[in-house]
Amino acid sequence: MREKLKTAIEASVAAGKAIMEIYRNDDFGVENKEDDSPLTLADKKANEIINEFLVPHAIPIISEENKQIDYEERKIWTQCWIVDPLDGTKEFIKKNDEFTVNIAFVEEGKPELGVIFAPALNTLYFALVSESKAFRYNISPEEKVSAEEILEKAEEINPATSKGERLKVVGSRSHMNEDTQRFIEDLKQTHGEEIEIVSRGSSLKFCLVAEGNAHIYPRFAPTMEWDTAAGHAICEAVGLNCIFKETGEPMTYNREDLLNGHFSVSYER
């Protein structure tokens, strides 16, 4: 599993470098996909690079930018990679720096490894769930640093153990809807304390909770498995629960429908 982590780190940094080259050129080549979501040259290039790293492992890949494979074939998989080559494409186009590369390894529906790289912020997050630790490392996509060195020098992160004066709730820049606002109002009634909203784009919302800069991340808007698998692994590694709202059960992956239900991330089940 550690070798898979090294590969995922190398792939994310290489993809991040390609993304930043396009980001600085301002020629994004924006298209609209069938669901009207944006697709850029950076999405495509990052996906090509990540596939080059992962395909030699001979493990199936679910990627936002790969052709989706029918569930009749996927349902027999015991392992797979789940990839979003550029999570937060809208943030990328807005040029607010809050976009990421997401790579997760899933076994029997459970995320076992997660890597999230925010190339414009020079920040890499990663975790092996089995080791019950998650890490952060500051790295520019231009730096030539080995995965071994990153693993050796990365800083361990931990979620907040107490709420302090304020309960901090993660809110999306693009998806603060009525359900989320209602959830926050209920928290105010339940906890009797002031609520602070912390906003981030892309999978960085998971990282906010994992590193202790927020307490709860409710997501009551559509996401796909590739949006959440890597962040889920990082959060689970530090003891957080990623729970489907409808069932109260942990989130799972390589499901028949790759569209996630509403979920929340916190210590509370």
mmCIF file of C-alpha atoms in Angstrom:
data_model
loop_
_atom_site.group_PDB
_atom_site.id
_atom_site.type_symbol
_atom_site.label_atom_id
_atom_site.label_comp_id
_atom_site.label_asym_id
_atom_site.label_seq_id
_atom_site.Cartn_x
_atom_site.Cartn_y
_atom_site.Cartn_z
ATOM 1 C CA MET A 1 0.000 0.000 0.000
ATOM 2 C CA ARG A 2 2.895 2.348 0.681
ATOM 3 C CA GLU A 3 4.131 1.874 -2.895
ATOM 4 C CA LYS A 4 0.679 2.810 -4.145
ATOM 5 C CA LEU A 5 0.840 5.945 -1.985
ATOM 6 C CA LYS A 6 4.177 6.921 -3.513
ATOM 7 C CA THR A 7 2.742 6.454 -7.001
ATOM 8 C CA ALA A 8 -0.317 8.551 -6.147
ATOM 9 C CA ILE A 9 1.871 11.335 -4.732
ATOM 10 C CA GLU A 10 4.105 11.342 -7.813
ATOM 11 C CA ALA A 11 1.084 11.342 -10.117
ATOM 12 C CA SER A 12 -0.626 14.203 -8.305
ATOM 13 C CA VAL A 13 2.481 16.410 -8.325
ATOM 14 C CA ALA A 14 3.132 15.737 -12.018
ATOM 15 C CA ALA A 15 -0.500 16.496 -12.846
ATOM 16 C CA GLY A 16 -0.316 19.632 -10.723
ATOM 17 C CA LYS A 17 2.655 20.887 -12.693
ATOM 18 C CA ALA A 18 0.763 20.485 -15.973
ATOM 19 C CA ILE A 19 -2.297 22.186 -14.510
ATOM 20 C CA MET A 20 -0.247 25.193 -13.384
ATOM 21 C CA GLU A 21 1.327 25.631 -16.818
ATOM 22 C CA ILE A 22 -2.143 26.015 -18.313
ATOM 23 C CA TYR A 23 -3.348 28.121 -15.347
ATOM 24 C CA ARG A 24 -0.584 30.676 -15.905
ATOM 25 C CA ASN A 25 -1.175 30.833 -19.667
ATOM 26 C CA ASP A 26 -4.848 31.803 -19.259
ATOM 27 C CA ASP A 27 -5.758 29.686 -22.300
ATOM 28 C CA PHE A 28 -8.034 27.172 -20.570
ATOM 29 C CA GLY A 29 -9.830 25.829 -23.660
ATOM 30 C CA VAL A 30 -13.147 25.652 -21.770
ATOM 31 C CA GLU A 31 -15.844 23.301 -23.078
ATOM 32 C CA ASN A 32 -19.167 22.229 -21.584
ATOM 33 C CA LYS A 33 -19.825 18.549 -20.940
ATOM 34 C CA GLU A 34 -23.227 16.904 -21.397
ATOM 35 C CA ASP A 35 -24.196 17.774 -17.813
ATOM 36 C CA ASP A 36 -23.225 21.415 -18.534
ATOM 37 C CA SER A 37 -20.214 21.243 -16.194
ATOM 38 C CA PRO A 38 -17.012 22.848 -17.506
ATOM 39 C CA LEU A 39 -14.074 20.917 -18.944
ATOM 40 C CA THR A 40 -10.686 22.507 -19.610
ATOM 41 C CA LEU A 41 -7.394 21.583 -21.212
ATOM 42 C CA ALA A 42 -6.049 21.203 -17.671
ATOM 43 C CA ASP A 43 -8.619 18.495 -16.829
ATOM 44 C CA LYS A 44 -7.626 16.540 -19.932
ATOM 45 C CA LYS A 45 -3.860 16.905 -19.542
ATOM 46 C CA ALA A 46 -3.909 16.047 -15.835
ATOM 47 C CA ASN A 47 -5.995 12.954 -16.557
ATOM 48 C CA GLU A 48 -3.524 11.753 -19.207
ATOM 49 C CA ILE A 49 -0.597 12.162 -16.808
ATOM 50 C CA ILE A 50 -2.310 10.405 -13.906
ATOM 51 C CA ASN A 51 -3.294 7.487 -16.126
ATOM 52 C CA GLU A 52 0.362 7.123 -17.177
ATOM 53 C CA PHE A 53 1.306 6.629 -13.516
ATOM 54 C CA LEU A 54 -1.599 4.397 -12.487
ATOM 55 C CA VAL A 55 -2.174 2.118 -15.495
ATOM 56 C CA PRO A 56 1.057 0.104 -14.907
ATOM 57 C CA HIS A 57 -0.381 -1.068 -11.576
ATOM 58 C CA ALA A 58 -3.001 -3.034 -13.556
ATOM 59 C CA ILE A 59 -5.753 -1.865 -11.200
ATOM 60 C CA PRO A 60 -8.982 -0.464 -12.705
ATOM 61 C CA ILE A 61 -9.413 3.316 -12.681
ATOM 62 C CA ILE A 62 -12.570 5.327 -12.179
ATOM 63 C CA SER A 63 -11.806 8.872 -13.306
ATOM 64 C CA GLU A 64 -14.113 11.770 -14.021
ATOM 65 C CA GLU A 65 -12.425 12.199 -17.385
ATOM 66 C CA ASN A 66 -12.208 8.516 -18.392
ATOM 67 C CA LYS A 67 -15.030 6.772 -20.218
ATOM 68 C CA GLN A 68 -17.334 5.426 -17.519
ATOM 69 C CA ILE A 69 -17.448 1.640 -17.271
ATOM 70 C CA ASP A 70 -20.733 -0.214 -16.909
ATOM 71 C CA TYR A 71 -21.546 -1.496 -13.417
ATOM 72 C CA GLU A 72 -21.882 -5.046 -14.721
ATOM 73 C CA GLU A 73 -18.113 -4.950 -15.205
ATOM 74 C CA ARG A 74 -17.273 -2.791 -12.177
ATOM 75 C CA LYS A 75 -19.248 -4.814 -9.634
ATOM 76 C CA ILE A 76 -16.677 -7.627 -9.659
ATOM 77 C CA TRP A 77 -13.791 -5.271 -8.894
ATOM 78 C CA THR A 78 -12.292 -5.698 -5.437
ATOM 79 C CA GLN A 79 -9.893 -2.777 -5.906
ATOM 80 C CA CYS A 80 -9.826 0.405 -7.943
ATOM 81 C CA TRP A 81 -8.352 3.867 -8.175
ATOM 82 C CA ILE A 82 -10.796 6.772 -8.005
ATOM 83 C CA VAL A 83 -9.485 9.971 -9.574
ATOM 84 C CA ASP A 84 -10.515 13.549 -10.161
ATOM 85 C CA PRO A 85 -7.710 15.070 -12.256
ATOM 86 C CA LEU A 86 -8.942 18.600 -11.558
ATOM 87 C CA ASP A 87 -11.460 18.985 -8.757
ATOM 88 C CA GLY A 88 -12.914 22.463 -8.623
ATOM 89 C CA THR A 89 -12.794 23.282 -12.321
ATOM 90 C CA LYS A 90 -15.069 26.271 -11.629
ATOM 91 C CA GLU A 91 -12.548 27.544 -9.062
ATOM 92 C CA PHE A 92 -9.778 26.998 -11.628
ATOM 93 C CA ILE A 93 -11.650 29.097 -14.205
ATOM 94 C CA LYS A 94 -12.358 31.799 -11.597
ATOM 95 C CA LYS A 95 -8.615 31.768 -10.766
ATOM 96 C CA ASN A 96 -9.133 31.681 -6.995
ATOM 97 C CA ASP A 97 -6.464 28.942 -6.525
ATOM 98 C CA GLU A 98 -8.798 26.551 -4.671
ATOM 99 C CA PHE A 99 -8.644 23.539 -6.978
ATOM 100 C CA THR A 100 -7.078 20.142 -6.420
ATOM 101 C CA VAL A 101 -5.914 16.846 -7.847
ATOM 102 C CA ASN A 102 -7.675 13.943 -6.087
ATOM 103 C CA ILE A 103 -6.390 10.357 -6.125
ATOM 104 C CA ALA A 104 -7.779 7.574 -3.942
ATOM 105 C CA PHE A 105 -7.294 3.825 -3.765
ATOM 106 C CA VAL A 106 -10.389 1.850 -2.801
ATOM 107 C CA GLU A 107 -10.657 -1.769 -1.654
ATOM 108 C CA GLU A 108 -13.985 -3.563 -1.207
ATOM 109 C CA GLY A 109 -15.738 -0.194 -1.437
ATOM 110 C CA LYS A 110 -13.664 1.450 1.295
ATOM 111 C CA PRO A 111 -11.060 4.177 0.701
ATOM 112 C CA GLU A 112 -7.662 2.973 1.920
ATOM 113 C CA LEU A 113 -5.437 5.742 0.562
ATOM 114 C CA GLY A 114 -6.004 9.385 -0.312
ATOM 115 C CA VAL A 115 -3.894 12.113 -1.910
ATOM 116 C CA ILE A 116 -5.068 15.690 -2.469
ATOM 117 C CA PHE A 117 -2.753 18.220 -4.106
ATOM 118 C CA ALA A 118 -3.613 21.915 -4.377
ATOM 119 C CA PRO A 119 -0.926 23.043 -6.867
ATOM 120 C CA ALA A 120 -1.723 26.775 -6.788
ATOM 121 C CA LEU A 121 -1.476 26.691 -2.981
ATOM 122 C CA ASN A 122 1.651 24.480 -2.997
ATOM 123 C CA THR A 123 -0.028 22.130 -0.523
ATOM 124 C CA LEU A 124 -0.170 18.338 -0.589
ATOM 125 C CA TYR A 125 -2.301 16.217 1.765
ATOM 126 C CA PHE A 126 -2.132 12.431 2.009
ATOM 127 C CA ALA A 127 -2.994 9.475 4.211
ATOM 128 C CA LEU A 128 -3.026 5.719 4.514
ATOM 129 C CA VAL A 129 -6.163 4.809 6.468
ATOM 130 C CA SER A 130 -4.494 1.718 7.959
ATOM 131 C CA GLU A 131 -1.835 3.890 9.609
ATOM 132 C CA SER A 132 -4.420 6.188 11.263
ATOM 133 C CA LYS A 133 -2.417 9.299 10.381
ATOM 134 C CA ALA A 134 -2.678 12.045 7.769
ATOM 135 C CA PHE A 135 -0.039 14.489 6.596
ATOM 136 C CA ARG A 136 0.503 17.842 4.909
ATOM 137 C CA TYR A 137 3.524 18.896 2.879
ATOM 138 C CA ASN A 138 4.273 22.242 1.243
ATOM 139 C CA ILE A 139 5.623 21.771 -2.262
ATOM 140 C CA SER A 140 5.659 23.786 -5.451
ATOM 141 C CA PRO A 141 4.869 21.781 -8.608
ATOM 142 C CA GLU A 142 8.235 22.993 -9.943
ATOM 143 C CA GLU A 143 10.200 21.437 -7.078
ATOM 144 C CA LYS A 144 11.915 18.130 -7.708
ATOM 145 C CA VAL A 145 11.284 16.236 -4.492
ATOM 146 C CA SER A 146 11.021 12.462 -4.302
ATOM 147 C CA ALA A 147 7.995 10.737 -2.841
ATOM 148 C CA GLU A 148 10.356 9.194 -0.268
ATOM 149 C CA GLU A 149 11.442 12.649 0.893
ATOM 150 C CA ILE A 150 7.847 13.844 1.080
ATOM 151 C CA LEU A 151 6.860 10.838 3.186
ATOM 152 C CA GLU A 152 9.822 11.454 5.469
ATOM 153 C CA LYS A 153 9.375 15.200 5.986
ATOM 154 C CA ALA A 154 5.609 15.734 5.861
ATOM 155 C CA GLU A 155 3.864 17.288 8.864
ATOM 156 C CA GLU A 156 1.210 15.250 10.626
ATOM 157 C CA ILE A 157 -2.216 16.885 10.827
ATOM 158 C CA ASN A 158 -5.008 16.354 13.340
ATOM 159 C CA PRO A 159 -8.627 17.446 13.630
ATOM 160 C CA ALA A 160 -9.795 19.863 16.326
ATOM 161 C CA THR A 161 -10.286 18.057 19.629
ATOM 162 C CA SER A 162 -12.445 20.831 21.119
ATOM 163 C CA LYS A 163 -14.795 23.370 19.627
ATOM 164 C CA GLY A 164 -13.376 26.310 21.578
ATOM 165 C CA GLU A 165 -15.441 29.462 21.388
ATOM 166 C CA ARG A 166 -17.046 28.775 18.018
ATOM 167 C CA LEU A 167 -18.278 25.794 16.095
ATOM 168 C CA LYS A 168 -16.708 26.049 12.642
ATOM 169 C CA VAL A 169 -18.734 24.658 9.751
ATOM 170 C CA VAL A 170 -17.367 24.224 6.248
ATOM 171 C CA GLY A 171 -19.443 25.877 3.561
ATOM 172 C CA SER A 172 -18.935 25.579 -0.174
ATOM 173 C CA ARG A 173 -18.271 28.666 -2.257
ATOM 174 C CA SER A 174 -20.594 27.349 -4.952
ATOM 175 C CA HIS A 175 -23.151 25.128 -3.168
ATOM 176 C CA MET A 176 -24.491 26.882 -0.026
ATOM 177 C CA ASN A 177 -28.112 25.837 -0.506
ATOM 178 C CA GLU A 178 -31.242 25.879 1.651
ATOM 179 C CA ASP A 179 -30.608 22.398 3.117
ATOM 180 C CA THR A 180 -27.151 23.465 4.287
ATOM 181 C CA GLN A 181 -28.454 26.720 5.727
ATOM 182 C CA ARG A 182 -31.174 24.781 7.582
ATOM 183 C CA PHE A 183 -28.546 22.370 8.950
ATOM 184 C CA ILE A 184 -26.512 25.317 10.245
ATOM 185 C CA GLU A 185 -29.568 26.861 11.906
ATOM 186 C CA ASP A 186 -30.279 23.518 13.616
ATOM 187 C CA LEU A 187 -26.677 23.427 14.856
ATOM 188 C CA LYS A 188 -27.138 26.859 16.391
ATOM 189 C CA GLN A 189 -30.197 25.614 18.269
ATOM 190 C CA THR A 190 -28.530 22.356 19.351
ATOM 191 C CA HIS A 191 -25.163 23.729 20.404
ATOM 192 C CA GLY A 192 -26.283 27.125 21.616
ATOM 193 C CA GLU A 193 -23.152 28.742 20.287
ATOM 194 C CA GLU A 194 -22.090 31.033 17.530
ATOM 195 C CA ILE A 195 -21.394 29.339 14.217
ATOM 196 C CA GLU A 196 -18.502 30.395 12.016
ATOM 197 C CA ILE A 197 -18.700 29.503 8.323
ATOM 198 C CA VAL A 198 -15.385 28.584 6.712
ATOM 199 C CA SER A 199 -15.475 28.529 2.903
ATOM 200 C CA ARG A 200 -13.232 26.585 0.556
ATOM 201 C CA GLY A 201 -13.491 25.216 -2.958
ATOM 202 C CA SER A 202 -12.963 21.634 -4.164
ATOM 203 C CA SER A 203 -11.867 18.783 -1.857
ATOM 204 C CA LEU A 204 -10.004 21.280 0.334
ATOM 205 C CA LYS A 205 -13.176 21.266 2.436
ATOM 206 C CA PHE A 206 -12.272 17.778 3.698
ATOM 207 C CA CYS A 207 -8.758 18.978 4.496
ATOM 208 C CA LEU A 208 -10.066 21.865 6.589
ATOM 209 C CA VAL A 209 -11.712 19.396 8.962
ATOM 210 C CA ALA A 210 -8.820 16.929 8.915
ATOM 211 C CA GLU A 211 -6.292 19.605 9.892
ATOM 212 C CA GLY A 212 -8.451 21.139 12.624
ATOM 213 C CA ASN A 213 -9.517 24.365 10.917
ATOM 214 C CA ALA A 214 -13.195 23.363 10.964
ATOM 215 C CA HIS A 215 -15.344 20.923 12.936
ATOM 216 C CA ILE A 216 -18.091 19.830 10.554
ATOM 217 C CA TYR A 217 -18.457 19.610 6.792
ATOM 218 C CA PRO A 218 -22.067 19.080 5.663
ATOM 219 C CA ARG A 219 -22.506 18.499 1.939
ATOM 220 C CA PHE A 220 -26.136 18.596 0.883
ATOM 221 C CA ALA A 221 -25.536 19.153 -2.822
ATOM 222 C CA PRO A 222 -24.541 16.737 -5.597
ATOM 223 C CA THR A 223 -21.050 15.228 -5.639
ATOM 224 C CA MET A 224 -19.549 12.259 -7.446
ATOM 225 C CA GLU A 225 -17.358 9.521 -5.988
ATOM 226 C CA TRP A 226 -14.214 11.121 -7.458
ATOM 227 C CA ASP A 227 -15.014 14.356 -5.599
ATOM 228 C CA THR A 228 -14.953 12.654 -2.197
ATOM 229 C CA ALA A 229 -12.908 9.413 -2.098
ATOM 230 C CA ALA A 230 -9.481 10.988 -1.456
ATOM 231 C CA GLY A 231 -10.824 13.441 1.132
ATOM 232 C CA HIS A 232 -12.761 10.643 2.798
ATOM 233 C CA ALA A 233 -9.561 8.597 3.184
ATOM 234 C CA ILE A 234 -7.685 11.536 4.709
ATOM 235 C CA CYS A 235 -10.508 12.293 7.143
ATOM 236 C CA GLU A 236 -11.027 8.669 8.135
ATOM 237 C CA ALA A 237 -7.297 8.295 8.812
ATOM 238 C CA VAL A 238 -7.563 10.937 11.561
ATOM 239 C CA GLY A 239 -10.705 9.469 13.121
ATOM 240 C CA LEU A 240 -13.439 11.483 11.422
ATOM 241 C CA ASN A 241 -16.702 9.984 10.199
ATOM 242 C CA CYS A 242 -17.867 10.453 6.602
ATOM 243 C CA ILE A 243 -21.525 9.505 6.792
ATOM 244 C CA PHE A 244 -24.363 9.394 4.284
ATOM 245 C CA LYS A 245 -27.169 11.569 5.663
ATOM 246 C CA GLU A 246 -29.988 9.340 4.446
ATOM 247 C CA THR A 247 -28.721 6.034 5.897
ATOM 248 C CA GLY A 248 -26.379 7.128 8.690
ATOM 249 C CA GLU A 249 -23.859 4.649 7.274
ATOM 250 C CA PRO A 250 -20.248 5.299 6.165
ATOM 251 C CA MET A 251 -19.792 6.379 2.570
ATOM 252 C CA THR A 252 -18.794 3.614 0.159
ATOM 253 C CA TYR A 253 -17.354 3.582 -3.358
ATOM 254 C CA ASN A 254 -17.587 1.855 -6.728
ATOM 255 C CA ARG A 255 -21.343 1.797 -6.256
ATOM 256 C CA GLU A 256 -23.754 1.203 -9.128
ATOM 257 C CA ASP A 257 -24.598 4.918 -9.083
ATOM 258 C CA LEU A 258 -21.412 6.987 -8.784
ATOM 259 C CA LEU A 259 -23.465 10.003 -7.674
ATOM 260 C CA ASN A 260 -23.144 10.470 -3.907
ATOM 261 C CA GLY A 261 -26.037 11.123 -1.591
ATOM 262 C CA HIS A 262 -25.905 13.971 0.902
ATOM 263 C CA PHE A 263 -23.248 13.439 3.564
ATOM 264 C CA SER A 264 -21.437 15.015 6.478
ATOM 265 C CA VAL A 265 -17.923 14.828 7.911
ATOM 266 C CA SER A 266 -17.402 15.168 11.667
ATOM 267 C CA TYR A 267 -16.659 13.257 14.868
ATOM 268 C CA GLU A 268 -20.394 12.841 15.420
ATOM 269 C CA ARG A 269 -22.334 9.977 13.893
#
